[in-house]
Tab-separated table of C-alpha atoms in Angstrom:
chain	number	residue	atom	x	y	z
A	912	UNK	CA	9.530	0.568	22.000
A	913	UNK	CA	13.112	-0.723	20.902
A	914	UNK	CA	11.459	-3.615	18.814
A	915	UNK	CA	8.920	-1.361	17.363
A	916	UNK	CA	12.092	1.285	16.422
A	917	UNK	CA	14.205	-1.637	15.082
A	918	UNK	CA	11.347	-3.164	12.947
A	919	UNK	CA	10.240	-0.076	11.269
A	920	UNK	CA	13.904	0.800	10.620
A	921	UNK	CA	14.169	-2.752	9.154
A	922	UNK	CA	11.623	-1.840	7.121
A	923	UNK	CA	12.677	1.413	5.963
A	924	UNK	CA	16.206	-0.258	5.005
A	925	UNK	CA	14.218	-2.949	2.770
A	926	UNK	CA	12.638	-0.113	1.040
A	927	UNK	CA	15.577	1.888	0.644
A	928	UNK	CA	17.522	-0.900	-1.031
A	929	UNK	CA	14.661	-1.899	-2.982
A	930	UNK	CA	15.083	1.874	-4.324
A	931	UNK	CA	19.017	1.523	-4.406
A	932	UNK	CA	18.986	-1.828	-6.529
A	933	UNK	CA	15.839	-1.306	-8.880
A	934	UNK	CA	15.453	2.395	-9.050
A	935	UNK	CA	12.804	4.897	-8.543
A	936	UNK	CA	10.119	2.421	-10.278
A	937	UNK	CA	11.234	-0.735	-7.998
A	938	UNK	CA	8.024	-2.501	-7.601
A	939	UNK	CA	6.838	-2.670	-11.656
A	940	UNK	CA	5.600	-6.348	-11.078
A	941	UNK	CA	2.917	-5.067	-8.485
A	942	UNK	CA	-0.371	-6.044	-9.720
A	943	UNK	CA	-2.113	-3.091	-9.466
A	944	UNK	CA	-0.416	0.237	-9.771
A	945	UNK	CA	-1.736	1.810	-6.495
A	946	UNK	CA	0.401	-1.217	-4.652
A	947	UNK	CA	3.547	0.276	-5.813
A	948	UNK	CA	2.865	3.499	-4.890
A	949	UNK	CA	1.995	2.305	-1.315
A	950	UNK	CA	4.926	0.259	-0.940
A	951	UNK	CA	7.396	3.178	-1.884
A	952	UNK	CA	5.830	5.220	0.624
A	953	UNK	CA	6.755	2.907	3.158
A	954	UNK	CA	10.238	4.108	3.032
A	955	UNK	CA	8.990	7.556	4.202
A	956	UNK	CA	6.167	6.453	6.338
A	957	UNK	CA	8.296	3.478	8.405
A	958	UNK	CA	10.831	6.318	9.180
A	959	UNK	CA	8.369	8.784	10.285
A	960	UNK	CA	7.057	6.292	12.996
A	961	UNK	CA	10.734	5.796	14.005
A	962	UNK	CA	11.278	9.719	14.041
A	963	UNK	CA	7.979	10.261	16.118
A	964	UNK	CA	8.800	7.283	18.792
A	965	UNK	CA	12.409	8.537	19.155
A	966	UNK	CA	11.486	12.124	19.743
A	967	UNK	CA	8.767	11.154	22.267
A	968	UNK	CA	5.356	11.340	19.937
A	969	UNK	CA	4.308	8.183	21.386
A	970	UNK	CA	0.707	8.300	20.461
A	971	UNK	CA	1.033	9.178	16.975
A	972	UNK	CA	3.959	7.114	16.621
A	973	UNK	CA	1.960	4.205	17.824
A	974	UNK	CA	-1.083	5.135	15.817
A	975	UNK	CA	1.010	5.511	12.500
A	976	UNK	CA	2.501	2.043	13.445
A	977	UNK	CA	-1.021	0.596	13.644
A	978	UNK	CA	-2.102	2.065	10.587
A	979	UNK	CA	0.979	1.078	8.441
A	980	UNK	CA	0.885	-2.686	9.530
A	981	UNK	CA	-2.886	-3.214	9.272
A	982	UNK	CA	-2.608	-1.917	5.584
A	983	UNK	CA	0.661	-3.236	4.887
A	984	UNK	CA	-0.619	-6.782	5.776
A	985	UNK	CA	-4.024	-6.423	3.902
A	986	UNK	CA	-2.325	-5.038	0.714
A	987	UNK	CA	0.225	-7.783	0.588
A	988	UNK	CA	-2.268	-10.750	1.331
A	989	UNK	CA	-4.496	-8.697	-1.621
A	990	UNK	CA	-1.347	-8.687	-3.928
A	991	UNK	CA	-0.277	-12.411	-3.038
A	992	UNK	CA	-3.732	-13.336	-3.966
A	993	UNK	CA	-3.873	-10.949	-7.228
A	994	UNK	CA	-0.637	-12.317	-8.512
A	995	UNK	CA	-1.217	-15.896	-7.789
A	996	UNK	CA	1.931	-16.537	-6.154
A	997	UNK	CA	3.099	-17.567	-2.686
A	998	UNK	CA	6.647	-15.729	-3.296
A	999	UNK	CA	5.941	-13.396	-0.246
A	1000	UNK	CA	4.472	-16.333	2.137
A	1001	UNK	CA	7.464	-16.123	4.591
A	1002	UNK	CA	7.741	-12.359	4.478
A	1003	UNK	CA	3.962	-12.245	5.026
A	1004	UNK	CA	4.111	-14.283	8.034
A	1005	UNK	CA	6.819	-12.313	9.713
A	1006	UNK	CA	4.636	-9.002	8.799
A	1007	UNK	CA	1.641	-10.894	10.382
A	1008	UNK	CA	3.635	-11.662	13.649
A	1009	UNK	CA	4.887	-8.000	13.744
A	1010	UNK	CA	1.182	-6.739	13.329
A	1011	UNK	CA	0.377	-8.809	16.236
A	1012	UNK	CA	3.353	-7.389	18.313
A	1013	UNK	CA	2.410	-3.853	17.278
A	1014	UNK	CA	-1.177	-4.406	18.481
A	1015	UNK	CA	-0.139	-5.657	21.663
A	1016	UNK	CA	2.497	-3.217	22.436
A	1017	UNK	CA	-0.083	-0.592	22.061
A	1018	UNK	CA	-1.601	-1.461	25.314
A	1019	UNK	CA	1.721	-1.250	27.050
A	1020	UNK	CA	2.939	1.662	25.470
A	1021	UNK	CA	-0.214	4.145	24.835
A	1022	UNK	CA	0.928	6.960	27.587
A	1023	UNK	CA	-1.844	7.081	30.386
A	1024	UNK	CA	-1.856	10.979	30.126
A	1025	UNK	CA	-1.849	13.026	27.037
A	1026	UNK	CA	1.186	15.112	26.945
A	1027	UNK	CA	0.446	18.842	28.087
A	1028	UNK	CA	0.808	21.936	25.963
A	1029	UNK	CA	4.286	23.666	26.089
A	1030	UNK	CA	3.691	27.009	27.675
A	1031	UNK	CA	6.174	29.799	27.756
């Protein structure tokens, strides 16, 4: 669980740093505008995973983590191919490795029993 929290916190930090250093339009170079929108949204999506896992919404946090990593790797591979550049090659390898970790962790971290509703 700690690796997931640290990993998604690092992702949020990187996207926050992009906003801080490049302003509200940090990915102007993106091959498609939808990529910039997605990458900008990752700041908030990564923080959502961290928050969900910390407060104990494990299933929802894991589902969001998988959705983010699968889509992020797919979009980054597509962006790399469209841009015709290997600038992201090293980062992409780390993302693919983290995707593998996320997918593997789900089987170990998924609660066996759904949380019961709180009744008063």
